Amino acid sequence: VTGWAGERIGLEVYPRPGWQRALAYITAHEYHHVVMFRRYLDLSRPADLLDVLLSEGRADVFARQVYPGVTAPWTDALSRTQERERWARMKPDLASTDANIIQRWFLGSDNVPSWTIYTVGFHIMEAFLQRHPGLDVQAWSALDAEAISRASGYKPE
């Protein structure tokens, strides 16, 4: 279990095989959230689903860059068919700031598999960085979620 609030990251460790490698990756993921929100969060408007989606995608891309040998299961939790179907259903909700809608996509439900938001967000960021390989972490962390989404060309196959 992880979480962040302001400048603190809270981690609960359940020692299972490989937990040490996962801990470093998860700490990097949560660290990106803290830095991004402290430096780049626009508090003048509420976060929408796209903001949340790409917040998770950015955090996982950062963690993967710091720990390239670690693969998080939530970054590839959907089959190609599931991802394509979920993306089609998610797109109409991307501008929503409704906490219930965001929570449904974030936590999963009967119609939304767990980790959907992480997988889609990670793949959007991968697509974006393939098209913009020269950008460093500070540059893409500062970009607006809508700009990343548009420039990514993301289309699940």
PDB file of C-alpha atoms in Angstrom:
ATOM      1  CA  VAL A   1       0.000   0.000   0.000  1.00  0.00           C
ATOM      2  CA  THR A   2       1.415   3.340  -0.947  1.00  0.00           C
ATOM      3  CA  GLY A   3       0.277   6.882  -0.848  1.00  0.00           C
ATOM      4  CA  TRP A   4       1.515  10.412  -0.744  1.00  0.00           C
ATOM      5  CA  ALA A   5       0.349  13.579   0.908  1.00  0.00           C
ATOM      6  CA  GLY A   6       2.168  16.813   0.350  1.00  0.00           C
ATOM      7  CA  GLU A   7       5.813  15.990   0.814  1.00  0.00           C
ATOM      8  CA  ARG A   8       5.464  12.578   2.447  1.00  0.00           C
ATOM      9  CA  ILE A   9       5.285   9.106   0.986  1.00  0.00           C
ATOM     10  CA  GLY A  10       3.768   6.340   3.074  1.00  0.00           C
ATOM     11  CA  LEU A  11       4.637   2.735   2.301  1.00  0.00           C
ATOM     12  CA  GLU A  12       3.413  -0.486   3.878  1.00  0.00           C
ATOM     13  CA  VAL A  13       5.510  -3.515   3.056  1.00  0.00           C
ATOM     14  CA  TYR A  14       4.102  -7.026   2.874  1.00  0.00           C
ATOM     15  CA  PRO A  15       7.217  -9.167   2.444  1.00  0.00           C
ATOM     16  CA  ARG A  16       6.618 -11.425  -0.528  1.00  0.00           C
ATOM     17  CA  PRO A  17       9.211 -12.806  -2.918  1.00  0.00           C
ATOM     18  CA  GLY A  18      10.850  -9.941  -4.813  1.00  0.00           C
ATOM     19  CA  TRP A  19       9.489  -7.207  -2.560  1.00  0.00           C
ATOM     20  CA  GLN A  20      12.855  -5.420  -2.362  1.00  0.00           C
ATOM     21  CA  ARG A  21      12.951  -4.763  -6.117  1.00  0.00           C
ATOM     22  CA  ALA A  22       9.316  -3.694  -6.100  1.00  0.00           C
ATOM     23  CA  LEU A  23       9.900  -1.343  -3.162  1.00  0.00           C
ATOM     24  CA  ALA A  24      12.533   0.672  -5.010  1.00  0.00           C
ATOM     25  CA  TYR A  25      10.312   0.970  -8.107  1.00  0.00           C
ATOM     26  CA  ILE A  26       7.230   1.942  -6.089  1.00  0.00           C
ATOM     27  CA  THR A  27       9.213   4.514  -4.124  1.00  0.00           C
ATOM     28  CA  ALA A  28      10.378   6.095  -7.399  1.00  0.00           C
ATOM     29  CA  HIS A  29       6.773   6.048  -8.693  1.00  0.00           C
ATOM     30  CA  GLU A  30       5.477   7.811  -5.576  1.00  0.00           C
ATOM     31  CA  TYR A  31       8.426  10.222  -5.553  1.00  0.00           C
ATOM     32  CA  HIS A  32       7.468  11.357  -9.045  1.00  0.00           C
ATOM     33  CA  HIS A  33       3.948  12.108  -7.812  1.00  0.00           C
ATOM     34  CA  VAL A  34       5.272  14.244  -4.956  1.00  0.00           C
ATOM     35  CA  VAL A  35       7.657  16.228  -7.154  1.00  0.00           C
ATOM     36  CA  MET A  36       5.193  16.623 -10.014  1.00  0.00           C
ATOM     37  CA  PHE A  37       2.360  17.790  -7.811  1.00  0.00           C
ATOM     38  CA  ARG A  38       4.573  20.131  -5.838  1.00  0.00           C
ATOM     39  CA  ARG A  39       6.103  21.735  -8.922  1.00  0.00           C
ATOM     40  CA  TYR A  40       3.489  21.451 -11.652  1.00  0.00           C
ATOM     41  CA  LEU A  41       0.014  20.959 -10.176  1.00  0.00           C
ATOM     42  CA  ASP A  42      -2.459  23.638 -11.251  1.00  0.00           C
ATOM     43  CA  LEU A  43      -4.546  24.157  -8.136  1.00  0.00           C
ATOM     44  CA  SER A  44      -6.839  26.617  -9.933  1.00  0.00           C
ATOM     45  CA  ARG A  45      -8.795  23.751 -11.492  1.00  0.00           C
ATOM     46  CA  PRO A  46      -9.860  20.301 -10.337  1.00  0.00           C
ATOM     47  CA  ALA A  47      -8.096  17.290 -11.789  1.00  0.00           C
ATOM     48  CA  ASP A  48     -10.004  15.383 -14.441  1.00  0.00           C
ATOM     49  CA  LEU A  49      -9.707  11.719 -15.365  1.00  0.00           C
ATOM     50  CA  LEU A  50      -7.062  12.448 -18.015  1.00  0.00           C
ATOM     51  CA  ASP A  51      -4.935  14.260 -15.403  1.00  0.00           C
ATOM     52  CA  VAL A  52      -5.154  11.261 -13.068  1.00  0.00           C
ATOM     53  CA  LEU A  53      -4.528   8.783 -15.880  1.00  0.00           C
ATOM     54  CA  LEU A  54      -1.378  10.559 -17.033  1.00  0.00           C
ATOM     55  CA  SER A  55      -0.205  11.206 -13.500  1.00  0.00           C
ATOM     56  CA  GLU A  56       0.019   7.438 -13.057  1.00  0.00           C
ATOM     57  CA  GLY A  57       1.529   6.958 -16.516  1.00  0.00           C
ATOM     58  CA  ARG A  58       4.207   9.560 -15.874  1.00  0.00           C
ATOM     59  CA  ALA A  59       5.044   8.091 -12.462  1.00  0.00           C
ATOM     60  CA  ASP A  60       5.492   4.632 -13.971  1.00  0.00           C
ATOM     61  CA  VAL A  61       7.594   5.893 -16.874  1.00  0.00           C
ATOM     62  CA  PHE A  62       9.816   7.712 -14.384  1.00  0.00           C
ATOM     63  CA  ALA A  63      10.119   4.640 -12.155  1.00  0.00           C
ATOM     64  CA  ARG A  64      10.946   2.480 -15.192  1.00  0.00           C
ATOM     65  CA  GLN A  65      13.666   4.955 -16.220  1.00  0.00           C
ATOM     66  CA  VAL A  66      15.190   4.862 -12.742  1.00  0.00           C
ATOM     67  CA  TYR A  67      14.820   1.078 -12.416  1.00  0.00           C
ATOM     68  CA  PRO A  68      14.806  -0.289 -15.977  1.00  0.00           C
ATOM     69  CA  GLY A  69      15.100  -3.900 -14.856  1.00  0.00           C
ATOM     70  CA  VAL A  70      11.876  -3.789 -12.847  1.00  0.00           C
ATOM     71  CA  THR A  71       8.542  -4.412 -14.534  1.00  0.00           C
ATOM     72  CA  ALA A  72       5.404  -3.465 -12.627  1.00  0.00           C
ATOM     73  CA  PRO A  73       2.465  -5.778 -13.376  1.00  0.00           C
ATOM     74  CA  TRP A  74      -0.010  -2.881 -13.468  1.00  0.00           C
ATOM     75  CA  THR A  75       1.703  -1.291 -16.485  1.00  0.00           C
ATOM     76  CA  ASP A  76       0.653  -4.191 -18.696  1.00  0.00           C
ATOM     77  CA  ALA A  77      -2.411  -5.593 -16.924  1.00  0.00           C
ATOM     78  CA  LEU A  78      -4.752  -5.692 -19.927  1.00  0.00           C
ATOM     79  CA  SER A  79      -4.754  -7.696 -23.109  1.00  0.00           C
ATOM     80  CA  ARG A  80      -4.667  -5.652 -26.313  1.00  0.00           C
ATOM     81  CA  THR A  81      -8.380  -6.315 -26.813  1.00  0.00           C
ATOM     82  CA  GLN A  82      -9.221  -5.265 -23.250  1.00  0.00           C
ATOM     83  CA  GLU A  83      -7.147  -2.112 -23.565  1.00  0.00           C
ATOM     84  CA  ARG A  84      -8.783  -1.142 -26.855  1.00  0.00           C
ATOM     85  CA  GLU A  85     -12.266  -1.756 -25.414  1.00  0.00           C
ATOM     86  CA  ARG A  86     -11.559   0.087 -22.143  1.00  0.00           C
ATOM     87  CA  TRP A  87      -9.997   3.033 -23.963  1.00  0.00           C
ATOM     88  CA  ALA A  88     -13.094   3.386 -26.148  1.00  0.00           C
ATOM     89  CA  ARG A  89     -15.273   3.378 -23.028  1.00  0.00           C
ATOM     90  CA  MET A  90     -12.934   5.667 -21.084  1.00  0.00           C
ATOM     91  CA  LYS A  91     -12.581   8.400 -23.714  1.00  0.00           C
ATOM     92  CA  PRO A  92     -15.983  10.037 -23.045  1.00  0.00           C
ATOM     93  CA  ASP A  93     -15.046  10.347 -19.350  1.00  0.00           C
ATOM     94  CA  LEU A  94     -11.579  11.893 -19.815  1.00  0.00           C
ATOM     95  CA  ALA A  95     -12.708  15.468 -19.082  1.00  0.00           C
ATOM     96  CA  SER A  96     -14.773  14.434 -16.068  1.00  0.00           C
ATOM     97  CA  THR A  97     -13.854  15.781 -12.649  1.00  0.00           C
ATOM     98  CA  ASP A  98     -16.584  13.693 -11.001  1.00  0.00           C
ATOM     99  CA  ALA A  99     -14.908  11.816  -8.144  1.00  0.00           C
ATOM    100  CA  ASN A 100     -17.159   8.777  -8.631  1.00  0.00           C
ATOM    101  CA  ILE A 101     -16.190   8.422 -12.294  1.00  0.00           C
ATOM    102  CA  ILE A 102     -12.495   8.901 -11.545  1.00  0.00           C
ATOM    103  CA  GLN A 103     -12.690   6.430  -8.654  1.00  0.00           C
ATOM    104  CA  ARG A 104     -14.403   3.809 -10.828  1.00  0.00           C
ATOM    105  CA  TRP A 105     -11.640   3.990 -13.416  1.00  0.00           C
ATOM    106  CA  PHE A 106      -8.913   4.263 -10.785  1.00  0.00           C
ATOM    107  CA  LEU A 107      -9.935   1.401  -8.518  1.00  0.00           C
ATOM    108  CA  GLY A 108     -11.793  -0.775 -10.982  1.00  0.00           C
ATOM    109  CA  SER A 109     -15.316  -2.160 -10.821  1.00  0.00           C
ATOM    110  CA  ASP A 110     -17.371  -4.955 -12.346  1.00  0.00           C
ATOM    111  CA  ASN A 111     -16.845  -3.473 -15.814  1.00  0.00           C
ATOM    112  CA  VAL A 112     -13.388  -1.986 -15.242  1.00  0.00           C
ATOM    113  CA  PRO A 113     -10.501  -4.342 -14.467  1.00  0.00           C
ATOM    114  CA  SER A 114      -8.074  -3.339 -11.731  1.00  0.00           C
ATOM    115  CA  TRP A 115      -5.074  -1.403 -12.938  1.00  0.00           C
ATOM    116  CA  THR A 116      -6.797  -0.180 -16.135  1.00  0.00           C
ATOM    117  CA  ILE A 117      -5.801   3.424 -15.466  1.00  0.00           C
ATOM    118  CA  TYR A 118      -2.166   2.431 -14.878  1.00  0.00           C
ATOM    119  CA  THR A 119      -1.888   0.360 -18.046  1.00  0.00           C
ATOM    120  CA  VAL A 120      -3.524   2.943 -20.301  1.00  0.00           C
ATOM    121  CA  GLY A 121      -1.645   5.862 -18.719  1.00  0.00           C
ATOM    122  CA  PHE A 122       1.685   4.068 -19.078  1.00  0.00           C
ATOM    123  CA  HIS A 123       1.022   3.198 -22.718  1.00  0.00           C
ATOM    124  CA  ILE A 124      -0.002   6.772 -23.550  1.00  0.00           C
ATOM    125  CA  MET A 125       3.252   8.010 -22.020  1.00  0.00           C
ATOM    126  CA  GLU A 126       5.271   5.374 -23.892  1.00  0.00           C
ATOM    127  CA  ALA A 127       3.629   6.449 -27.164  1.00  0.00           C
ATOM    128  CA  PHE A 128       4.308  10.104 -26.342  1.00  0.00           C
ATOM    129  CA  LEU A 129       7.978   9.498 -25.538  1.00  0.00           C
ATOM    130  CA  GLN A 130       8.472   7.431 -28.694  1.00  0.00           C
ATOM    131  CA  ARG A 131       7.342  10.487 -30.667  1.00  0.00           C
ATOM    132  CA  HIS A 132       9.336  12.931 -28.485  1.00  0.00           C
ATOM    133  CA  PRO A 133      12.478  11.050 -27.444  1.00  0.00           C
ATOM    134  CA  GLY A 134      14.551  14.124 -26.655  1.00  0.00           C
ATOM    135  CA  LEU A 135      12.392  15.355 -23.785  1.00  0.00           C
ATOM    136  CA  ASP A 136      13.728  14.858 -20.293  1.00  0.00           C
ATOM    137  CA  VAL A 137      11.670  14.031 -17.220  1.00  0.00           C
ATOM    138  CA  GLN A 138      11.343  17.673 -16.163  1.00  0.00           C
ATOM    139  CA  ALA A 139      10.001  18.692 -19.560  1.00  0.00           C
ATOM    140  CA  TRP A 140       7.356  15.989 -19.835  1.00  0.00           C
ATOM    141  CA  SER A 141       6.381  16.267 -16.177  1.00  0.00           C
ATOM    142  CA  ALA A 142       5.576  19.939 -16.710  1.00  0.00           C
ATOM    143  CA  LEU A 143       3.374  19.364 -19.756  1.00  0.00           C
ATOM    144  CA  ASP A 144      -0.388  19.554 -19.591  1.00  0.00           C
ATOM    145  CA  ALA A 145      -2.093  16.150 -19.735  1.00  0.00           C
ATOM    146  CA  GLU A 146      -4.148  17.177 -22.759  1.00  0.00           C
ATOM    147  CA  ALA A 147      -1.007  18.181 -24.658  1.00  0.00           C
ATOM    148  CA  ILE A 148       0.600  14.811 -23.912  1.00  0.00           C
ATOM    149  CA  SER A 149      -2.521  12.931 -24.940  1.00  0.00           C
ATOM    150  CA  ARG A 150      -2.820  14.798 -28.246  1.00  0.00           C
ATOM    151  CA  ALA A 151       0.882  14.509 -29.053  1.00  0.00           C
ATOM    152  CA  SER A 152       1.104  10.826 -28.129  1.00  0.00           C
ATOM    153  CA  GLY A 153      -0.867   9.485 -31.074  1.00  0.00           C
ATOM    154  CA  TYR A 154      -1.985   6.730 -28.685  1.00  0.00           C
ATOM    155  CA  LYS A 155      -4.271   4.205 -30.302  1.00  0.00           C
ATOM    156  CA  PRO A 156      -4.360   0.790 -28.671  1.00  0.00           C
ATOM    157  CA  GLU A 157      -4.018  -1.852 -31.355  1.00  0.00           C
TER     158      GLU A 157
END
